[in-house]
């Protein structure tokens, strides 16, 4: 799990962007180290967020943005009827299964970004009310958005984990190095 992003090779903007995405993924993965399923599903603060739910959310978000860039439907369609499920493990969903799925999604993200002709290539945004009409974004924007989205939730994960058992990000980095 990356804890420091090395300087990119000269001219490797894609590598730099993907390394920063992976660094933030690591923060969320580390927040789950050593927890039981019950702990990962628990909500130890006033928020409705759990570590398992955050994991599921960031995996779905990453997969859906790559699908959008490919102009394909997302693996999971979310609307008002099931939006609440994006932040919680439901039924037989497990942390282990979500982590395994994230590995596949991360590999697809890397392959897609590395194979694109240019980070300047754009794709249309959906006609959702929170996007501008006929909006388009570049693959560079997509990478930056994935960094922002994952980092935001990695910060949430730090707070939730510390609320569960007092372990801080520094302790979890050490724990990950022992594993």
PDB file of N, CA and C in Angstrom, residues 21-125:
ATOM      1  N   UNK A  21      -3.821   8.274  -7.194  1.00  0.00           N
ATOM      2  CA  UNK A  21      -5.073   7.541  -6.947  1.00  0.00           C
ATOM      3  C   UNK A  21      -4.773   6.344  -6.047  1.00  0.00           C
ATOM      4  N   UNK A  22      -3.723   5.602  -6.381  1.00  0.00           N
ATOM      5  CA  UNK A  22      -3.374   4.411  -5.597  1.00  0.00           C
ATOM      6  C   UNK A  22      -2.985   4.772  -4.164  1.00  0.00           C
ATOM      7  N   UNK A  23      -2.285   5.874  -3.987  1.00  0.00           N
ATOM      8  CA  UNK A  23      -1.934   6.303  -2.635  1.00  0.00           C
ATOM      9  C   UNK A  23      -3.193   6.481  -1.786  1.00  0.00           C
ATOM     10  N   UNK A  24      -4.208   7.106  -2.341  1.00  0.00           N
ATOM     11  CA  UNK A  24      -5.438   7.348  -1.586  1.00  0.00           C
ATOM     12  C   UNK A  24      -6.231   6.064  -1.370  1.00  0.00           C
ATOM     13  N   UNK A  25      -6.192   5.162  -2.350  1.00  0.00           N
ATOM     14  CA  UNK A  25      -6.826   3.848  -2.139  1.00  0.00           C
ATOM     15  C   UNK A  25      -6.205   3.175  -0.921  1.00  0.00           C
ATOM     16  N   UNK A  26      -4.871   3.310  -0.807  1.00  0.00           N
ATOM     17  CA  UNK A  26      -4.175   2.694   0.314  1.00  0.00           C
ATOM     18  C   UNK A  26      -4.666   3.187   1.662  1.00  0.00           C
ATOM     19  N   UNK A  27      -5.005   4.460   1.745  1.00  0.00           N
ATOM     20  CA  UNK A  27      -5.526   5.000   2.998  1.00  0.00           C
ATOM     21  C   UNK A  27      -6.820   4.322   3.412  1.00  0.00           C
ATOM     22  N   UNK A  28      -7.672   4.053   2.455  1.00  0.00           N
ATOM     23  CA  UNK A  28      -8.935   3.379   2.786  1.00  0.00           C
ATOM     24  C   UNK A  28      -8.685   1.914   3.113  1.00  0.00           C
ATOM     25  N   UNK A  29      -7.833   1.254   2.333  1.00  0.00           N
ATOM     26  CA  UNK A  29      -7.511  -0.149   2.630  1.00  0.00           C
ATOM     27  C   UNK A  29      -6.930  -0.281   4.038  1.00  0.00           C
ATOM     28  N   UNK A  30      -5.975   0.596   4.376  1.00  0.00           N
ATOM     29  CA  UNK A  30      -5.354   0.521   5.705  1.00  0.00           C
ATOM     30  C   UNK A  30      -6.372   0.706   6.826  1.00  0.00           C
ATOM     31  N   UNK A  31      -7.375   1.530   6.592  1.00  0.00           N
ATOM     32  CA  UNK A  31      -8.366   1.781   7.650  1.00  0.00           C
ATOM     33  C   UNK A  31      -9.117   0.513   8.033  1.00  0.00           C
ATOM     34  N   UNK A  32      -9.082  -0.484   7.185  1.00  0.00           N
ATOM     35  CA  UNK A  32      -9.813  -1.735   7.426  1.00  0.00           C
ATOM     36  C   UNK A  32      -8.946  -2.843   8.023  1.00  0.00           C
ATOM     37  N   UNK A  33      -7.640  -2.598   8.132  1.00  0.00           N
ATOM     38  CA  UNK A  33      -6.728  -3.632   8.619  1.00  0.00           C
ATOM     39  C   UNK A  33      -7.110  -4.119  10.012  1.00  0.00           C
ATOM     40  N   UNK A  34      -7.207  -5.430  10.144  1.00  0.00           N
ATOM     41  CA  UNK A  34      -7.428  -6.036  11.451  1.00  0.00           C
ATOM     42  C   UNK A  34      -8.827  -5.931  12.001  1.00  0.00           C
ATOM     43  N   UNK A  35      -9.761  -5.418  11.219  1.00  0.00           N
ATOM     44  CA  UNK A  35     -11.135  -5.278  11.713  1.00  0.00           C
ATOM     45  C   UNK A  35     -11.978  -6.497  11.370  1.00  0.00           C
ATOM     46  N   UNK A  36     -12.964  -6.753  12.195  1.00  0.00           N
ATOM     47  CA  UNK A  36     -13.953  -7.782  11.888  1.00  0.00           C
ATOM     48  C   UNK A  36     -14.998  -7.180  10.938  1.00  0.00           C
ATOM     49  N   UNK A  37     -15.790  -8.045  10.343  1.00  0.00           N
ATOM     50  CA  UNK A  37     -16.895  -7.554   9.504  1.00  0.00           C
ATOM     51  C   UNK A  37     -17.826  -6.664  10.317  1.00  0.00           C
ATOM     52  N   UNK A  38     -18.077  -7.072  11.548  1.00  0.00           N
ATOM     53  CA  UNK A  38     -18.973  -6.284  12.406  1.00  0.00           C
ATOM     54  C   UNK A  38     -18.404  -4.885  12.639  1.00  0.00           C
ATOM     55  N   UNK A  39     -17.115  -4.787  12.920  1.00  0.00           N
ATOM     56  CA  UNK A  39     -16.500  -3.482  13.121  1.00  0.00           C
ATOM     57  C   UNK A  39     -16.546  -2.656  11.834  1.00  0.00           C
ATOM     58  N   UNK A  40     -16.288  -3.285  10.698  1.00  0.00           N
ATOM     59  CA  UNK A  40     -16.292  -2.577   9.416  1.00  0.00           C
ATOM     60  C   UNK A  40     -17.685  -2.066   9.059  1.00  0.00           C
ATOM     61  N   UNK A  41     -18.709  -2.713   9.547  1.00  0.00           N
ATOM     62  CA  UNK A  41     -20.085  -2.292   9.283  1.00  0.00           C
ATOM     63  C   UNK A  41     -20.607  -1.287  10.306  1.00  0.00           C
ATOM     64  N   UNK A  42     -19.900  -1.161  11.428  1.00  0.00           N
ATOM     65  CA  UNK A  42     -20.405  -0.303  12.508  1.00  0.00           C
ATOM     66  C   UNK A  42     -20.248   1.167  12.166  1.00  0.00           C
ATOM     67  N   UNK A  43     -21.079   1.974  12.808  1.00  0.00           N
ATOM     68  CA  UNK A  43     -21.077   3.430  12.610  1.00  0.00           C
ATOM     69  C   UNK A  43     -20.808   4.070  13.966  1.00  0.00           C
ATOM     70  N   UNK A  44     -19.523   4.294  14.286  1.00  0.00           N
ATOM     71  CA  UNK A  44     -19.165   4.750  15.628  1.00  0.00           C
ATOM     72  C   UNK A  44     -19.327   6.243  15.885  1.00  0.00           C
ATOM     73  N   UNK A  45     -19.808   6.980  14.911  1.00  0.00           N
ATOM     74  CA  UNK A  45     -19.957   8.422  15.105  1.00  0.00           C
ATOM     75  C   UNK A  45     -21.388   8.841  14.795  1.00  0.00           C
ATOM     76  N   UNK A  46     -21.640  10.118  14.849  1.00  0.00           N
ATOM     77  CA  UNK A  46     -22.975  10.638  14.552  1.00  0.00           C
ATOM     78  C   UNK A  46     -23.329  10.433  13.080  1.00  0.00           C
ATOM     79  N   UNK A  47     -22.334  10.193  12.262  1.00  0.00           N
ATOM     80  CA  UNK A  47     -22.528   9.988  10.823  1.00  0.00           C
ATOM     81  C   UNK A  47     -23.117   8.604  10.550  1.00  0.00           C
ATOM     82  N   UNK A  48     -23.702   8.467   9.386  1.00  0.00           N
ATOM     83  CA  UNK A  48     -24.196   7.160   8.932  1.00  0.00           C
ATOM     84  C   UNK A  48     -23.084   6.333   8.289  1.00  0.00           C
ATOM     85  N   UNK A  49     -21.867   6.894   8.218  1.00  0.00           N
ATOM     86  CA  UNK A  49     -20.774   6.229   7.514  1.00  0.00           C
ATOM     87  C   UNK A  49     -20.153   5.105   8.328  1.00  0.00           C
ATOM     88  N   UNK A  50     -19.821   4.028   7.609  1.00  0.00           N
ATOM     89  CA  UNK A  50     -19.036   2.927   8.164  1.00  0.00           C
ATOM     90  C   UNK A  50     -17.850   2.714   7.228  1.00  0.00           C
ATOM     91  N   UNK A  51     -16.834   2.026   7.719  1.00  0.00           N
ATOM     92  CA  UNK A  51     -15.670   1.768   6.863  1.00  0.00           C
ATOM     93  C   UNK A  51     -16.036   0.855   5.698  1.00  0.00           C
ATOM     94  N   UNK A  52     -16.854  -0.150   5.954  1.00  0.00           N
ATOM     95  CA  UNK A  52     -17.291  -1.026   4.864  1.00  0.00           C
ATOM     96  C   UNK A  52     -18.104  -0.262   3.834  1.00  0.00           C
ATOM     97  N   UNK A  53     -18.951   0.635   4.297  1.00  0.00           N
ATOM     98  CA  UNK A  53     -19.756   1.443   3.387  1.00  0.00           C
ATOM     99  C   UNK A  53     -18.910   2.405   2.573  1.00  0.00           C
ATOM    100  N   UNK A  54     -17.905   3.020   3.199  1.00  0.00           N
ATOM    101  CA  UNK A  54     -17.000   3.901   2.454  1.00  0.00           C
ATOM    102  C   UNK A  54     -16.247   3.121   1.383  1.00  0.00           C
ATOM    103  N   UNK A  55     -15.783   1.938   1.748  1.00  0.00           N
ATOM    104  CA  UNK A  55     -15.090   1.088   0.781  1.00  0.00           C
ATOM    105  C   UNK A  55     -15.985   0.816  -0.422  1.00  0.00           C
ATOM    106  N   UNK A  56     -17.191   0.371  -0.156  1.00  0.00           N
ATOM    107  CA  UNK A  56     -18.128   0.070  -1.238  1.00  0.00           C
ATOM    108  C   UNK A  56     -18.372   1.300  -2.107  1.00  0.00           C
ATOM    109  N   UNK A  57     -18.543   2.439  -1.477  1.00  0.00           N
ATOM    110  CA  UNK A  57     -18.820   3.674  -2.215  1.00  0.00           C
ATOM    111  C   UNK A  57     -17.672   4.044  -3.149  1.00  0.00           C
ATOM    112  N   UNK A  58     -16.447   4.038  -2.644  1.00  0.00           N
ATOM    113  CA  UNK A  58     -15.341   4.455  -3.508  1.00  0.00           C
ATOM    114  C   UNK A  58     -15.121   3.472  -4.649  1.00  0.00           C
ATOM    115  N   UNK A  59     -15.362   2.202  -4.409  1.00  0.00           N
ATOM    116  CA  UNK A  59     -15.246   1.207  -5.490  1.00  0.00           C
ATOM    117  C   UNK A  59     -16.301   1.482  -6.553  1.00  0.00           C
ATOM    118  N   UNK A  60     -17.542   1.690  -6.134  1.00  0.00           N
ATOM    119  CA  UNK A  60     -18.617   1.971  -7.091  1.00  0.00           C
ATOM    120  C   UNK A  60     -18.362   3.265  -7.860  1.00  0.00           C
ATOM    121  N   UNK A  61     -17.889   4.280  -7.157  1.00  0.00           N
ATOM    122  CA  UNK A  61     -17.631   5.562  -7.814  1.00  0.00           C
ATOM    123  C   UNK A  61     -16.553   5.405  -8.878  1.00  0.00           C
ATOM    124  N   UNK A  62     -15.447   4.761  -8.515  1.00  0.00           N
ATOM    125  CA  UNK A  62     -14.364   4.590  -9.485  1.00  0.00           C
ATOM    126  C   UNK A  62     -14.854   3.794 -10.698  1.00  0.00           C
ATOM    127  N   UNK A  63     -15.542   2.689 -10.442  1.00  0.00           N
ATOM    128  CA  UNK A  63     -16.022   1.863 -11.550  1.00  0.00           C
ATOM    129  C   UNK A  63     -16.991   2.639 -12.424  1.00  0.00           C
ATOM    130  N   UNK A  64     -17.890   3.390 -11.821  1.00  0.00           N
ATOM    131  CA  UNK A  64     -18.904   4.098 -12.613  1.00  0.00           C
ATOM    132  C   UNK A  64     -18.292   5.220 -13.445  1.00  0.00           C
ATOM    133  N   UNK A  65     -17.258   5.904 -12.917  1.00  0.00           N
ATOM    134  CA  UNK A  65     -16.613   6.961 -13.705  1.00  0.00           C
ATOM    135  C   UNK A  65     -15.843   6.375 -14.890  1.00  0.00           C
ATOM    136  N   UNK A  66     -15.187   5.253 -14.695  1.00  0.00           N
ATOM    137  CA  UNK A  66     -14.473   4.630 -15.823  1.00  0.00           C
ATOM    138  C   UNK A  66     -15.488   4.137 -16.857  1.00  0.00           C
ATOM    139  N   UNK A  67     -16.592   3.570 -16.403  1.00  0.00           N
ATOM    140  CA  UNK A  67     -17.646   3.157 -17.341  1.00  0.00           C
ATOM    141  C   UNK A  67     -18.182   4.367 -18.100  1.00  0.00           C
ATOM    142  N   UNK A  68     -18.393   5.457 -17.399  1.00  0.00           N
ATOM    143  CA  UNK A  68     -18.884   6.676 -18.042  1.00  0.00           C
ATOM    144  C   UNK A  68     -17.900   7.151 -19.113  1.00  0.00           C
ATOM    145  N   UNK A  69     -16.609   7.132 -18.788  1.00  0.00           N
ATOM    146  CA  UNK A  69     -15.592   7.556 -19.757  1.00  0.00           C
ATOM    147  C   UNK A  69     -15.579   6.633 -20.970  1.00  0.00           C
ATOM    148  N   UNK A  70     -15.871   5.361 -20.746  1.00  0.00           N
ATOM    149  CA  UNK A  70     -15.940   4.398 -21.855  1.00  0.00           C
ATOM    150  C   UNK A  70     -17.288   4.467 -22.577  1.00  0.00           C
ATOM    151  N   UNK A  71     -18.182   5.265 -22.020  1.00  0.00           N
ATOM    152  CA  UNK A  71     -19.547   5.406 -22.511  1.00  0.00           C
ATOM    153  C   UNK A  71     -20.293   4.068 -22.454  1.00  0.00           C
ATOM    154  N   UNK A  72     -20.129   3.413 -21.302  1.00  0.00           N
ATOM    155  CA  UNK A  72     -20.797   2.157 -20.986  1.00  0.00           C
ATOM    156  C   UNK A  72     -21.641   2.370 -19.719  1.00  0.00           C
ATOM    157  N   UNK A  73     -22.611   1.515 -19.486  1.00  0.00           N
ATOM    158  CA  UNK A  73     -23.384   1.642 -18.235  1.00  0.00           C
ATOM    159  C   UNK A  73     -22.531   1.205 -17.041  1.00  0.00           C
ATOM    160  N   UNK A  74     -22.780   1.771 -15.871  1.00  0.00           N
ATOM    161  CA  UNK A  74     -22.039   1.349 -14.680  1.00  0.00           C
ATOM    162  C   UNK A  74     -22.445  -0.068 -14.275  1.00  0.00           C
ATOM    163  N   UNK A  75     -21.597  -0.714 -13.505  1.00  0.00           N
ATOM    164  CA  UNK A  75     -21.905  -2.068 -13.028  1.00  0.00           C
ATOM    165  C   UNK A  75     -23.131  -2.065 -12.127  1.00  0.00           C
ATOM    166  N   UNK A  76     -23.290  -0.991 -11.358  1.00  0.00           N
ATOM    167  CA  UNK A  76     -24.444  -0.854 -10.457  1.00  0.00           C
ATOM    168  C   UNK A  76     -25.112   0.479 -10.766  1.00  0.00           C
ATOM    169  N   UNK A  77     -26.376   0.413 -11.067  1.00  0.00           N
ATOM    170  CA  UNK A  77     -27.133   1.654 -11.315  1.00  0.00           C
ATOM    171  C   UNK A  77     -27.712   2.151  -9.994  1.00  0.00           C
ATOM    172  N   UNK A  78     -27.499   3.419  -9.723  1.00  0.00           N
ATOM    173  CA  UNK A  78     -28.018   4.032  -8.501  1.00  0.00           C
ATOM    174  C   UNK A  78     -29.015   5.115  -8.865  1.00  0.00           C
ATOM    175  N   UNK A  79     -30.109   5.152  -8.098  1.00  0.00           N
ATOM    176  CA  UNK A  79     -31.107   6.212  -8.218  1.00  0.00           C
ATOM    177  C   UNK A  79     -31.693   6.432  -6.833  1.00  0.00           C
ATOM    178  N   UNK A  80     -32.727   7.203  -6.747  1.00  0.00           N
ATOM    179  CA  UNK A  80     -33.313   7.529  -5.437  1.00  0.00           C
ATOM    180  C   UNK A  80     -33.752   6.282  -4.671  1.00  0.00           C
ATOM    181  N   UNK A  81     -34.114   5.222  -5.383  1.00  0.00           N
ATOM    182  CA  UNK A  81     -34.618   4.025  -4.706  1.00  0.00           C
ATOM    183  C   UNK A  81     -33.526   3.213  -4.018  1.00  0.00           C
ATOM    184  N   UNK A  82     -32.279   3.334  -4.465  1.00  0.00           N
ATOM    185  CA  UNK A  82     -31.225   2.513  -3.864  1.00  0.00           C
ATOM    186  C   UNK A  82     -29.951   3.301  -3.529  1.00  0.00           C
ATOM    187  N   UNK A  83     -30.014   4.617  -3.594  1.00  0.00           N
ATOM    188  CA  UNK A  83     -28.830   5.432  -3.327  1.00  0.00           C
ATOM    189  C   UNK A  83     -28.254   5.147  -1.945  1.00  0.00           C
ATOM    190  N   UNK A  84     -29.112   4.921  -0.949  1.00  0.00           N
ATOM    191  CA  UNK A  84     -28.639   4.670   0.411  1.00  0.00           C
ATOM    192  C   UNK A  84     -27.725   3.448   0.489  1.00  0.00           C
ATOM    193  N   UNK A  85     -27.880   2.503  -0.422  1.00  0.00           N
ATOM    194  CA  UNK A  85     -27.067   1.280  -0.391  1.00  0.00           C
ATOM    195  C   UNK A  85     -25.636   1.505  -0.854  1.00  0.00           C
ATOM    196  N   UNK A  86     -25.346   2.645  -1.459  1.00  0.00           N
ATOM    197  CA  UNK A  86     -23.977   2.889  -1.902  1.00  0.00           C
ATOM    198  C   UNK A  86     -23.025   3.079  -0.733  1.00  0.00           C
ATOM    199  N   UNK A  87     -23.531   3.432   0.431  1.00  0.00           N
ATOM    200  CA  UNK A  87     -22.686   3.663   1.597  1.00  0.00           C
ATOM    201  C   UNK A  87     -22.856   2.594   2.679  1.00  0.00           C
ATOM    202  N   UNK A  88     -23.322   1.420   2.306  1.00  0.00           N
ATOM    203  CA  UNK A  88     -23.440   0.360   3.299  1.00  0.00           C
ATOM    204  C   UNK A  88     -23.318  -1.004   2.645  1.00  0.00           C
ATOM    205  N   UNK A  89     -22.700  -1.918   3.374  1.00  0.00           N
ATOM    206  CA  UNK A  89     -22.655  -3.289   2.910  1.00  0.00           C
ATOM    207  C   UNK A  89     -24.024  -3.893   3.195  1.00  0.00           C
ATOM    208  N   UNK A  90     -24.615  -4.509   2.193  1.00  0.00           N
ATOM    209  CA  UNK A  90     -25.948  -5.088   2.357  1.00  0.00           C
ATOM    210  C   UNK A  90     -25.900  -6.574   2.016  1.00  0.00           C
ATOM    211  N   UNK A  91     -26.837  -7.301   2.611  1.00  0.00           N
ATOM    212  CA  UNK A  91     -26.938  -8.731   2.319  1.00  0.00           C
ATOM    213  C   UNK A  91     -25.642  -9.454   2.628  1.00  0.00           C
ATOM    214  N   UNK A  92     -25.173 -10.228   1.637  1.00  0.00           N
ATOM    215  CA  UNK A  92     -23.961 -11.026   1.851  1.00  0.00           C
ATOM    216  C   UNK A  92     -22.680 -10.319   1.389  1.00  0.00           C
ATOM    217  N   UNK A  93     -22.738  -8.998   1.149  1.00  0.00           N
ATOM    218  CA  UNK A  93     -21.543  -8.254   0.761  1.00  0.00           C
ATOM    219  C   UNK A  93     -20.554  -8.251   1.927  1.00  0.00           C
ATOM    220  N   UNK A  94     -19.272  -8.405   1.609  1.00  0.00           N
ATOM    221  CA  UNK A  94     -18.229  -8.423   2.634  1.00  0.00           C
ATOM    222  C   UNK A  94     -17.103  -7.464   2.266  1.00  0.00           C
ATOM    223  N   UNK A  95     -16.329  -7.123   3.259  1.00  0.00           N
ATOM    224  CA  UNK A  95     -15.153  -6.292   3.026  1.00  0.00           C
ATOM    225  C   UNK A  95     -14.202  -7.008   2.078  1.00  0.00           C
ATOM    226  N   UNK A  96     -13.953  -8.292   2.317  1.00  0.00           N
ATOM    227  CA  UNK A  96     -13.024  -9.046   1.467  1.00  0.00           C
ATOM    228  C   UNK A  96     -13.474  -9.030   0.004  1.00  0.00           C
ATOM    229  N   UNK A  97     -14.756  -9.223  -0.224  1.00  0.00           N
ATOM    230  CA  UNK A  97     -15.266  -9.214  -1.603  1.00  0.00           C
ATOM    231  C   UNK A  97     -15.141  -7.831  -2.227  1.00  0.00           C
ATOM    232  N   UNK A  98     -15.399  -6.787  -1.457  1.00  0.00           N
ATOM    233  CA  UNK A  98     -15.271  -5.426  -1.980  1.00  0.00           C
ATOM    234  C   UNK A  98     -13.809  -5.102  -2.289  1.00  0.00           C
ATOM    235  N   UNK A  99     -12.892  -5.540  -1.425  1.00  0.00           N
ATOM    236  CA  UNK A  99     -11.469  -5.306  -1.685  1.00  0.00           C
ATOM    237  C   UNK A  99     -11.012  -6.039  -2.949  1.00  0.00           C
ATOM    238  N   UNK A 100     -11.475  -7.271  -3.130  1.00  0.00           N
ATOM    239  CA  UNK A 100     -11.122  -8.032  -4.330  1.00  0.00           C
ATOM    240  C   UNK A 100     -11.695  -7.360  -5.582  1.00  0.00           C
ATOM    241  N   UNK A 101     -12.924  -6.900  -5.482  1.00  0.00           N
ATOM    242  CA  UNK A 101     -13.537  -6.188  -6.600  1.00  0.00           C
ATOM    243  C   UNK A 101     -12.754  -4.917  -6.903  1.00  0.00           C
ATOM    244  N   UNK A 102     -12.319  -4.195  -5.869  1.00  0.00           N
ATOM    245  CA  UNK A 102     -11.561  -2.956  -6.063  1.00  0.00           C
ATOM    246  C   UNK A 102     -10.250  -3.225  -6.794  1.00  0.00           C
ATOM    247  N   UNK A 103      -9.615  -4.373  -6.495  1.00  0.00           N
ATOM    248  CA  UNK A 103      -8.386  -4.724  -7.219  1.00  0.00           C
ATOM    249  C   UNK A 103      -8.668  -4.805  -8.713  1.00  0.00           C
ATOM    250  N   UNK A 104      -9.770  -5.439  -9.074  1.00  0.00           N
ATOM    251  CA  UNK A 104     -10.128  -5.558 -10.504  1.00  0.00           C
ATOM    252  C   UNK A 104     -10.458  -4.190 -11.092  1.00  0.00           C
ATOM    253  N   UNK A 105     -11.219  -3.390 -10.363  1.00  0.00           N
ATOM    254  CA  UNK A 105     -11.577  -2.046 -10.839  1.00  0.00           C
ATOM    255  C   UNK A 105     -10.316  -1.197 -11.005  1.00  0.00           C
ATOM    256  N   UNK A 106      -9.402  -1.259 -10.037  1.00  0.00           N
ATOM    257  CA  UNK A 106      -8.161  -0.484 -10.110  1.00  0.00           C
ATOM    258  C   UNK A 106      -7.341  -0.901 -11.334  1.00  0.00           C
ATOM    259  N   UNK A 107      -7.277  -2.190 -11.606  1.00  0.00           N
ATOM    260  CA  UNK A 107      -6.540  -2.668 -12.781  1.00  0.00           C
ATOM    261  C   UNK A 107      -7.191  -2.160 -14.065  1.00  0.00           C
ATOM    262  N   UNK A 108      -8.525  -2.165 -14.098  1.00  0.00           N
ATOM    263  CA  UNK A 108      -9.243  -1.641 -15.268  1.00  0.00           C
ATOM    264  C   UNK A 108      -9.002  -0.140 -15.429  1.00  0.00           C
ATOM    265  N   UNK A 109      -8.999   0.583 -14.319  1.00  0.00           N
ATOM    266  CA  UNK A 109      -8.733   2.025 -14.369  1.00  0.00           C
ATOM    267  C   UNK A 109      -7.347   2.270 -14.957  1.00  0.00           C
ATOM    268  N   UNK A 110      -6.362   1.575 -14.433  1.00  0.00           N
ATOM    269  CA  UNK A 110      -4.992   1.771 -14.912  1.00  0.00           C
ATOM    270  C   UNK A 110      -4.888   1.425 -16.397  1.00  0.00           C
ATOM    271  N   UNK A 111      -5.429   0.299 -16.801  1.00  0.00           N
ATOM    272  CA  UNK A 111      -5.348  -0.106 -18.208  1.00  0.00           C
ATOM    273  C   UNK A 111      -6.036   0.916 -19.110  1.00  0.00           C
ATOM    274  N   UNK A 112      -7.193   1.394 -18.694  1.00  0.00           N
ATOM    275  CA  UNK A 112      -7.934   2.357 -19.497  1.00  0.00           C
ATOM    276  C   UNK A 112      -7.163   3.671 -19.636  1.00  0.00           C
ATOM    277  N   UNK A 113      -6.687   4.205 -18.529  1.00  0.00           N
ATOM    278  CA  UNK A 113      -5.973   5.486 -18.564  1.00  0.00           C
ATOM    279  C   UNK A 113      -4.671   5.344 -19.355  1.00  0.00           C
ATOM    280  N   UNK A 114      -3.962   4.269 -19.153  1.00  0.00           N
ATOM    281  CA  UNK A 114      -2.692   4.088 -19.867  1.00  0.00           C
ATOM    282  C   UNK A 114      -2.894   3.856 -21.369  1.00  0.00           C
ATOM    283  N   UNK A 115      -4.023   3.282 -21.767  1.00  0.00           N
ATOM    284  CA  UNK A 115      -4.237   2.982 -23.190  1.00  0.00           C
ATOM    285  C   UNK A 115      -4.908   4.116 -23.961  1.00  0.00           C
ATOM    286  N   UNK A 116      -5.408   5.113 -23.272  1.00  0.00           N
ATOM    287  CA  UNK A 116      -6.091   6.219 -23.959  1.00  0.00           C
ATOM    288  C   UNK A 116      -5.087   6.988 -24.814  1.00  0.00           C
ATOM    289  N   UNK A 117      -5.502   7.416 -25.983  1.00  0.00           N
ATOM    290  CA  UNK A 117      -4.579   8.182 -26.834  1.00  0.00           C
ATOM    291  C   UNK A 117      -4.052   9.450 -26.157  1.00  0.00           C
ATOM    292  N   UNK A 118      -4.905  10.129 -25.367  1.00  0.00           N
ATOM    293  CA  UNK A 118      -4.490  11.377 -24.738  1.00  0.00           C
ATOM    294  C   UNK A 118      -5.311  11.640 -23.489  1.00  0.00           C
ATOM    295  N   UNK A 119      -4.675  12.232 -22.484  1.00  0.00           N
ATOM    296  CA  UNK A 119      -5.420  12.661 -21.296  1.00  0.00           C
ATOM    297  C   UNK A 119      -6.323  13.845 -21.616  1.00  0.00           C
ATOM    298  N   UNK A 120      -6.112  14.447 -22.768  1.00  0.00           N
ATOM    299  CA  UNK A 120      -6.970  15.546 -23.222  1.00  0.00           C
ATOM    300  C   UNK A 120      -8.277  15.037 -23.834  1.00  0.00           C
ATOM    301  N   UNK A 121      -8.366  13.730 -24.113  1.00  0.00           N
ATOM    302  CA  UNK A 121      -9.601  13.170 -24.665  1.00  0.00           C
ATOM    303  C   UNK A 121     -10.747  13.437 -23.692  1.00  0.00           C
ATOM    304  N   UNK A 122     -11.913  13.730 -24.225  1.00  0.00           N
ATOM    305  CA  UNK A 122     -13.065  14.052 -23.376  1.00  0.00           C
ATOM    306  C   UNK A 122     -14.181  13.043 -23.578  1.00  0.00           C
ATOM    307  N   UNK A 123     -15.098  13.071 -22.635  1.00  0.00           N
ATOM    308  CA  UNK A 123     -16.305  12.248 -22.726  1.00  0.00           C
ATOM    309  C   UNK A 123     -17.463  13.058 -22.146  1.00  0.00           C
ATOM    310  N   UNK A 124     -18.679  12.739 -22.585  1.00  0.00           N
ATOM    311  CA  UNK A 124     -19.826  13.524 -22.124  1.00  0.00           C
ATOM    312  C   UNK A 124     -20.248  13.159 -20.704  1.00  0.00           C
ATOM    313  N   UNK A 125     -20.686  14.160 -19.986  1.00  0.00           N
ATOM    314  CA  UNK A 125     -21.280  13.936 -18.668  1.00  0.00           C
ATOM    315  C   UNK A 125     -22.748  13.585 -18.846  1.00  0.00           C
TER     316      UNK A 125
END
